[in-house]
Coordinates of C-alpha atoms and ligand atoms in Angstrom, one line a residue:
X16 CA -45.1 -12.2 8.4
X17 CA -46.5 -13.0 11.9
X18 CA -44.9 -11.6 15.1
X19 CA -44.2 -15.2 16.2
X20 CA -41.9 -15.7 13.3
X21 CA -40.1 -12.4 14.0
X22 CA -39.5 -13.5 17.6
X23 CA -38.4 -16.9 16.4
X24 CA -35.5 -15.5 14.4
X25 CA -34.5 -13.1 17.1
X26 CA -34.1 -15.8 19.7
X27 CA -30.5 -17.1 19.8
X28 CA -30.0 -20.5 18.3
X29 CA -32.8 -20.1 15.9
X30 CA -30.8 -18.5 13.1
X31 CA -30.9 -21.5 10.9
X32 CA -34.7 -21.4 10.9
X33 CA -34.7 -17.7 10.5
X34 CA -32.4 -17.8 7.5
X35 CA -34.6 -20.3 5.7
X36 CA -37.7 -18.2 6.4
X37 CA -36.2 -14.9 5.4
X38 CA -34.5 -16.1 2.2
X39 CA -35.7 -14.1 -0.7
X40 CA -37.2 -11.4 1.5
X41 CA -36.4 -7.8 0.7
X42 CA -33.8 -6.5 3.0
X43 CA -35.8 -3.5 4.2
X44 CA -38.7 -5.8 5.2
X45 CA -36.2 -7.9 7.1
X46 CA -34.9 -4.8 8.9
X47 CA -38.3 -3.6 10.0
X48 CA -39.3 -7.0 11.3
X49 CA -36.0 -7.4 13.2
X50 CA -36.4 -4.0 14.8
X51 CA -40.0 -4.8 15.8
X52 CA -38.9 -8.0 17.4
X53 CA -36.1 -6.2 19.3
X54 CA -38.6 -3.7 20.7
X55 CA -41.0 -6.4 21.9
X56 CA -38.1 -8.1 23.6
X57 CA -37.0 -4.9 25.4
X58 CA -38.8 -5.2 28.8
X59 CA -36.1 -3.8 31.2
X60 CA -35.2 -6.1 34.1
X61 CA -36.1 -4.5 37.5
X62 CA -32.5 -3.8 38.5
X63 CA -31.9 -1.7 35.4
X64 CA -34.6 0.8 36.5
X65 CA -32.5 3.2 38.5
X66 CA -31.0 6.6 38.3
X67 CA -27.7 8.2 39.3
X68 CA -26.6 11.3 41.2
X69 CA -24.4 12.8 38.5
X70 CA -21.1 14.6 38.2
X71 CA -21.1 18.4 38.3
X72 CA -20.8 20.6 35.2
X73 CA -17.4 21.0 33.6
X74 CA -15.5 23.7 31.8
X75 CA -14.3 21.7 28.8
X76 CA -16.0 18.5 27.8
X77 CA -14.6 15.0 27.5
X78 CA -16.2 11.9 25.9
X79 CA -17.8 9.1 27.9
X80 CA -15.1 7.0 29.6
X81 CA -16.5 3.9 27.9
X82 CA -15.6 5.2 24.4
X83 CA -12.1 4.2 23.3
X84 CA -11.8 5.1 19.5
X85 CA -8.4 6.6 19.0
X86 CA -5.9 7.7 16.3
X87 CA -3.5 4.9 15.3
X88 CA 0.2 5.5 14.7
X89 CA 3.4 3.5 14.5
X90 CA 6.1 4.7 16.7
X91 CA 8.8 5.9 14.3
X92 CA 12.5 6.6 14.8
X93 CA 11.8 10.3 14.4
X94 CA 8.5 11.2 16.0
X95 CA 8.6 14.7 14.6
X96 CA 8.1 13.2 11.2
X97 CA 5.1 11.1 11.7
X98 CA 1.4 10.6 11.0
X99 CA -1.6 9.3 12.8
X100 CA -4.9 7.9 11.3
X101 CA -8.6 8.5 12.0
X102 CA -10.6 5.6 13.3
X103 CA -13.1 5.6 10.4
X104 CA -14.4 2.1 11.4
X105 CA -16.1 3.6 14.5
X106 CA -17.1 7.1 13.1
X107 CA -20.6 8.3 12.8
X108 CA -21.9 10.8 10.2
X109 CA -19.4 12.9 8.3
X110 CA -17.7 15.2 10.8
X111 CA -14.5 14.0 12.3
X112 CA -14.1 15.1 15.9
X113 CA -11.0 17.4 16.0
X114 CA -9.5 15.1 18.6
X115 CA -9.5 12.3 16.0
X116 CA -8.5 14.3 12.9
X117 CA -5.6 12.5 11.2
X118 CA -2.2 14.2 11.6
X119 CA 0.8 14.5 9.3
X120 CA 3.8 16.4 10.5
X121 CA 7.2 16.7 8.8
X122 CA 8.8 18.6 11.7
X123 CA 6.6 18.0 14.8
X124 CA 3.8 20.2 16.2
X125 CA 5.1 23.6 17.0
X126 CA 3.8 25.6 20.0
X127 CA 2.9 29.0 18.5
X128 CA 1.6 31.9 20.6
X129 CA -1.2 33.5 18.5
X130 CA -0.3 36.9 20.0
X131 CA 3.1 36.8 18.4
X132 CA 2.3 35.0 15.2
X133 CA 2.4 37.0 11.9
X134 CA 1.4 36.3 8.3
X135 CA 3.5 38.1 5.7
X136 CA 1.9 38.5 2.3
X137 CA 4.3 39.9 -0.3
X138 CA 5.7 39.5 -3.8
X139 CA 3.7 40.6 -6.8
X140 CA 1.1 42.6 -4.9
X141 CA 0.8 46.4 -4.8
X142 CA 0.5 46.6 -1.0
X143 CA 2.4 43.9 0.9
X144 CA 1.3 43.4 4.5
X145 CA 2.2 41.7 7.8
X146 CA -1.0 40.7 9.5
X147 CA -1.5 39.7 13.2
X148 CA -4.0 37.0 14.1
X149 CA -6.4 39.7 15.6
X150 CA -6.3 41.5 12.2
X151 CA -7.1 38.3 10.3
X152 CA -9.9 37.4 12.7
X153 CA -11.5 40.9 12.1
X154 CA -12.0 40.2 8.4
X155 CA -15.3 38.8 7.0
X156 CA -15.1 35.0 7.4
X157 CA -16.9 31.9 6.1
X158 CA -17.4 28.4 7.5
X159 CA -17.4 25.4 5.2
X160 CA -17.4 21.6 5.6
X161 CA -14.6 20.0 3.7
X162 CA -12.6 16.8 3.7
X163 CA -8.9 16.9 4.0
X164 CA -6.9 13.9 2.7
X165 CA -3.2 13.1 2.5
X166 CA -2.4 12.1 -1.1
X167 CA -0.5 9.2 0.5
X168 CA -3.7 7.8 1.9
X169 CA -4.4 4.2 0.7
X170 CA -1.0 4.0 -1.0
X171 CA -0.5 0.8 0.9
X172 CA -3.1 -0.9 -1.4
X173 CA -1.4 -0.3 -4.7
X174 CA -0.1 -3.9 -4.8
X175 CA -3.3 -5.5 -3.5
X176 CA -4.9 -5.9 -0.1
X177 CA -2.4 -5.0 2.5
X178 CA -3.5 -3.2 5.7
X179 CA -5.8 -5.2 8.0
X180 CA -8.4 -2.5 8.6
X181 CA -10.0 0.7 7.3
X182 CA -8.1 2.9 9.8
X183 CA -4.7 1.8 8.7
X184 CA -5.6 1.7 5.0
X185 CA -7.9 4.8 4.7
X186 CA -7.3 6.8 7.9
X187 CA -5.4 9.7 6.4
X188 CA -8.7 11.4 5.5
X189 CA -10.9 13.4 7.9
X190 CA -13.7 16.0 7.5
X191 CA -14.3 19.2 9.5
X192 CA -16.1 22.5 9.4
X193 CA -13.3 25.0 8.7
X194 CA -13.7 28.7 9.4
X195 CA -11.5 31.4 7.9
X196 CA -11.1 34.3 5.6
X197 CA -11.3 33.7 1.8
X198 CA -7.8 34.3 0.4
X199 CA -9.4 36.0 -2.6
X200 CA -10.8 38.9 -0.5
X201 CA -7.3 39.6 0.9
X202 CA -5.6 39.4 -2.5
X203 CA -8.2 41.7 -4.0
X204 CA -7.4 44.2 -1.3
X205 CA -3.7 44.0 -1.7
X206 CA -3.7 44.6 -5.4
X207 CA -2.7 41.4 -7.2
X208 CA -0.4 42.2 -10.1
X209 CA -1.1 40.5 -13.4
X210 CA 2.3 38.8 -13.5
X211 CA 1.4 36.9 -10.3
X212 CA 0.5 33.4 -11.4
X213 CA 1.4 31.3 -8.3
X214 CA 1.5 31.8 -4.6
X215 CA 4.2 30.2 -2.5
X216 CA 3.0 29.3 1.0
X217 CA 5.4 28.6 3.8
X218 CA 4.8 27.1 7.3
X219 CA 6.5 28.1 10.5
X220 CA 7.4 24.6 11.6
X221 CA 10.9 23.1 11.6
X222 CA 10.5 21.7 8.0
X223 CA 9.3 25.1 6.7
X224 CA 6.7 23.3 4.5
X225 CA 6.7 25.1 1.2
X226 CA 4.2 24.6 -1.6
X227 CA 3.2 26.5 -4.7
X228 CA -0.5 27.2 -5.3
X229 CA -1.8 28.3 -8.7
X230 CA -3.5 31.7 -8.6
X231 CA -6.7 30.5 -10.1
X232 CA -7.3 28.2 -7.1
X233 CA -6.2 30.9 -4.7
X234 CA -8.8 33.2 -6.2
X235 CA -11.5 30.5 -6.1
X236 CA -12.2 28.8 -2.7
X237 CA -9.0 28.8 -0.7
X238 CA -9.3 29.8 3.0
X239 CA -6.9 31.3 5.6
X240 CA -8.4 29.0 8.3
X241 CA -8.2 29.6 12.0
X242 CA -11.3 27.7 13.1
X243 CA -12.2 24.0 13.1
X244 CA -15.5 22.4 14.2
X245 CA -16.6 25.5 16.1
X246 CA -13.4 26.3 18.0
X247 CA -9.8 27.3 17.2
X248 CA -7.7 25.0 15.1
X249 CA -6.0 22.3 17.1
X250 CA -2.2 22.7 17.3
X251 CA -1.9 19.5 15.3
X252 CA -4.0 21.0 12.5
X253 CA -1.9 24.2 12.2
X254 CA -2.8 26.5 15.1
X255 CA -3.2 29.4 14.9
X256 CA -3.5 29.6 11.0
X257 CA -3.4 27.2 8.1
X258 CA -4.0 27.4 4.4
X259 CA -7.0 25.4 3.5
X260 CA -7.2 24.3 -0.2
X261 CA -10.6 22.4 -0.7
X262 CA -10.4 19.1 -2.5
X263 CA -6.6 19.3 -3.1
X264 CA -4.0 17.0 -1.6
X265 CA -3.3 17.4 2.1
X266 CA 0.3 18.5 1.6
X267 CA -0.6 21.9 0.0
X268 CA -2.8 22.8 3.1
X269 CA 0.2 24.4 4.7
X270 CA -0.1 24.5 8.5
X271 CA 1.3 27.1 10.9
X272 CA 1.1 29.5 7.9
X273 CA 3.5 32.4 8.1
X274 CA 4.3 33.5 4.5
X275 CA 2.4 33.9 1.2
X276 CA 4.5 35.2 -1.7
X277 CA 2.9 35.9 -5.0
X278 CA 5.3 34.9 -7.8
X279 CA 5.4 34.3 -11.6
X280 CA 6.6 30.7 -11.4
X281 CA 6.2 27.8 -8.9
X282 CA 9.0 27.5 -6.3
X283 CA 9.9 23.9 -7.3
X284 CA 10.3 23.1 -3.6
X285 CA 11.2 19.6 -2.3
X286 CA 7.5 18.9 -1.7
X287 CA 6.6 19.4 -5.3
X288 CA 9.6 17.8 -7.0
X289 CA 11.2 14.9 -5.2
X290 CA 8.0 14.4 -3.1
X291 CA 4.3 14.6 -4.0
X292 CA 4.9 13.9 -7.7
X293 CA 3.7 10.6 -9.3
X294 CA 6.2 8.5 -11.3
X295 CA 4.4 7.0 -14.3
X296 CA 5.2 3.7 -16.0
X297 CA 7.1 5.5 -18.9
X298 CA 9.5 7.1 -16.4
X299 CA 8.0 10.5 -16.6
X300 CA 6.3 12.1 -13.5
X301 CA 3.0 13.8 -13.0
X302 CA 3.7 17.1 -11.1
X303 CA 1.2 19.4 -9.4
X304 CA -1.3 16.5 -9.3
X305 CA -3.4 18.5 -6.8
X306 CA -6.9 17.1 -7.1
X307 CA -8.0 14.2 -4.9
X308 CA -9.8 11.8 -7.2
X309 CA -13.2 10.3 -6.1
X310 CA -12.9 7.6 -3.5
X311 CA -15.2 5.5 -1.4
X312 CA -14.9 2.9 1.3
X313 CA -17.2 0.7 3.4
X314 CA -16.4 1.6 7.0
X315 CA -18.8 -1.0 8.5
X316 CA -18.5 -3.9 8.2
X317 CA -14.7 -3.5 7.5
X318 CA -11.5 -5.3 8.3
X319 CA -11.3 -6.3 11.9
X320 CA -15.1 -6.2 12.5
X321 CA -16.9 -9.5 13.4
X322 CA -20.6 -9.8 12.5
X323 CA -22.5 -11.4 15.4
X324 CA -24.7 -13.6 13.3
X325 CA -26.4 -13.8 9.9
X326 CA -29.3 -11.4 9.3
X327 CA -29.6 -7.7 9.0
X328 CA -26.3 -5.9 8.5
X329 CA -26.1 -2.2 7.9
X330 CA -23.4 -1.5 5.3
X331 CA -22.2 2.1 5.7
X332 CA -19.3 4.1 4.5
X333 CA -17.9 7.3 3.2
X334 CA -17.4 8.7 -0.3
X335 CA -15.7 12.0 -1.3
X336 CA -14.3 13.7 -4.4
X337 CA -11.9 16.6 -4.9
X338 CA -13.9 17.6 -8.0
X339 CA -17.2 18.4 -6.3
X340 CA -20.2 16.6 -4.9
X341 CA -20.7 12.8 -4.8
X342 CA -23.5 12.0 -7.2
X343 CA -24.0 8.2 -6.5
X344 CA -22.5 5.4 -4.5
X345 CA -23.1 1.8 -5.4
X346 CA -22.6 -1.2 -3.2
X347 CA -22.0 -4.8 -4.3
X348 CA -22.3 -7.8 -1.9
X349 CA -21.5 -10.5 -4.4
X350 CA -17.9 -9.7 -5.5
X351 CA -18.9 -7.1 -8.0
X352 CA -21.4 -9.2 -10.0
X353 CA -24.4 -6.9 -9.2
X354 CA -24.5 -3.3 -7.8
X355 CA -27.1 -1.5 -5.7
X356 CA -27.6 2.2 -5.4
X357 CA -26.8 3.2 -1.8
X358 CA -28.7 5.9 0.2
X359 CA -26.8 9.1 0.8
X360 CA -27.2 11.2 3.9
X361 CA -28.2 14.7 3.0
X362 CA -27.2 17.4 2.5
X363 CA -24.6 16.0 0.1
X364 CA -21.9 18.7 0.3
X365 CA -19.3 19.4 -2.4
X366 CA -15.7 18.5 -1.4
X367 CA -16.9 16.8 1.9
X368 CA -17.2 13.3 3.2
X369 CA -20.6 11.9 2.2
X370 CA -22.1 9.1 4.3
X371 CA -23.8 6.2 2.4
X372 CA -25.9 3.3 3.6
X373 CA -27.2 0.0 2.2
X374 CA -29.1 -2.5 4.2
X375 CA -27.9 -6.0 3.5
X376 CA -29.3 -9.4 4.6
X377 CA -26.3 -11.5 5.2
X378 CA -27.2 -15.2 4.7
X379 CA -24.1 -16.5 6.5
X380 CA -22.2 -17.5 3.4
X381 CA -18.8 -16.1 2.5
X382 CA -19.3 -12.7 0.7
X383 CA -17.1 -10.0 -0.8
X384 CA -18.5 -6.5 -0.3
X385 CA -17.4 -3.3 -1.9
X386 CA -18.4 0.2 -2.9
X387 CA -17.7 2.5 -5.8
X388 CA -18.7 6.2 -6.2
X389 CA -19.4 8.5 -9.1
X390 CA -19.0 12.3 -8.6
X391 CA -20.9 15.1 -10.1
X392 CA -18.5 15.4 -13.0
X393 CA -19.2 11.8 -14.0
X394 CA -15.8 10.5 -12.8
X395 CA -16.2 6.9 -11.7
X396 CA -13.9 5.4 -9.0
X397 CA -11.8 2.9 -10.8
X398 CA -10.9 -0.7 -9.9
X399 CA -7.4 -1.3 -8.8
X400 CA -6.7 -3.0 -12.1
X401 CA -8.0 0.0 -14.1
X402 CA -5.9 2.4 -12.1
X403 CA -2.7 0.3 -12.3
X404 CA -3.2 0.0 -16.1
X405 CA -2.8 3.8 -16.4
X406 CA -0.6 4.7 -13.5
X407 CA 1.6 1.6 -13.0
X408 CA 3.2 0.7 -9.7
X409 CA 5.9 3.4 -9.2
X410 CA 3.5 5.9 -7.6
X411 CA 3.1 6.5 -3.9
X412 CA 0.3 9.0 -4.1
X413 CA -3.2 9.3 -5.4
X414 CA -4.3 5.7 -5.1
X415 CA -8.1 5.5 -5.2
X416 CA -9.0 2.0 -6.3
X417 CA -12.2 0.2 -5.2
X418 CA -11.8 -1.4 -1.8
X419 CA -13.2 -4.9 -1.0
X420 CA -13.8 -6.6 2.3
X421 CA -14.4 -10.3 2.7
X422 CA -17.0 -11.6 5.2
X423 CA -16.2 -15.1 6.4
X424 CA -18.9 -17.6 7.5
X425 CA -17.9 -17.0 11.2
X426 CA -18.6 -13.3 10.7
X427 CA -14.9 -12.1 10.6
X428 CA -14.1 -9.4 8.1
X429 CA -10.8 -9.1 6.3
X430 CA -9.2 -6.9 3.6
X431 CA -9.7 -8.6 0.2
Ligands
LIG514 N1 3.7 23.4 7.9 C1 3.3 22.2 7.6 N2 2.2 22.0 6.8 C2 1.8 20.8 6.5 C3 2.5 19.7 6.9 C4 3.7 19.8 7.6 O1 4.4 18.9 8.0 N3 4.0 21.1 8.0 N4 2.1 18.4 6.4 C5 1.2 18.4 5.2 C6 0.7 17.1 4.9 S1 1.6 16.0 4.1 C7 -0.7 16.9 5.1 S2 -1.4 15.4 4.6 C8 -1.5 17.8 5.9 C9 -2.1 17.1 7.1 O2 -2.9 18.0 7.8 P1 -3.4 17.5 9.3 O3 -2.2 17.2 10.1 O4 -4.2 18.7 9.8 O5 -4.3 16.4 9.1 O6 -0.9 19.0 6.3 C10 0.1 19.4 5.3 N5 0.6 20.7 5.8
LIG515 MO1 0.3 14.3 3.2

């Protein structure tokens, strides 16, 4: 295709011509030609060629004042029992900045001095201990990138399209690099007794968050985490210490951790009986439904976005699974009739957000776009109908149905 034609579709007002000319062209070819046209157009006007005498260095950084992405929350009657959501629609890559990590507090954010904080580990161990933060930070540590998702995330979509945008519908998931001590190494040292089958974790906040963790998981990949994205945990994420349970529902990742008790039977606390259980259609409930099932969502374009004009559109989003790595993400731009394999940013990490991309040539017609993911165990993200057929409508937690967005001819995007 000649340069003249590239420029022709780039000029505003020429979209109708461009659309006819590009119809049937592979989307990557279209992307390359659009980029080339943009480059040729980019002769800077004289007044833009200038430089600034800048501000001095600073002790602790802040983002550019032009950037406004923020957590979203509804003011509730009791602000101590609230949550805020990550702006996934404007996120890049897979790491959530700590300042935008979603929050879920049942008793507010306590202000805990690390110098006085203690972790008691007792119960069915030969040598119970009380550890200070300095003692914990002396132990060999690891750093790992993991997602953290509240099992209530996307619960709003059980009955069909509900929330207007990806932040409100999906924003209770975030992904950080977490640093801490493998719980296994400490339990090995303390002499775990064979009768110890569960560990009851308790937080130091007003709600005394209490959850029971099976010993097999505790001895696998659980961390006593004190670091997040290269610095100490944020207060909102459990400073100075939290339990980190990779791939499992957010609630068991007890923040402000102060007690671990090794026991024979689960505690049957509020958070694992009346809450965080899943009522099934036959009236029985799933309990200890820890694993976060595979889920994916297109974050751009998504609800609330407006496409400027027909032409090249980068579809991008996130996929993750509590069972391991994402093996494949597929994207449909024709209401599920055909599916295309998306490109995954590498490395693809187990139990972490995985960024996917698919380059789409939007022809200006109404379109429904969606993504579905398959994890390394072969688990396929279900449609809403498939999920509802098994789990019914009584559940609040663990909704992971395929999400669709509708692109209207004027470029507006809505939840479909
Ligand atoms: N001590 C304590 N731990 C807690 C909670 C809490 O309120 N108190 N909330 C839980 C819930 S429901 C979730 S989803 C995650 C949220 O972690 P975050 O606020 O770091 O995103 O923490 C869990 N751990
Ligand atoms: Mo949660």
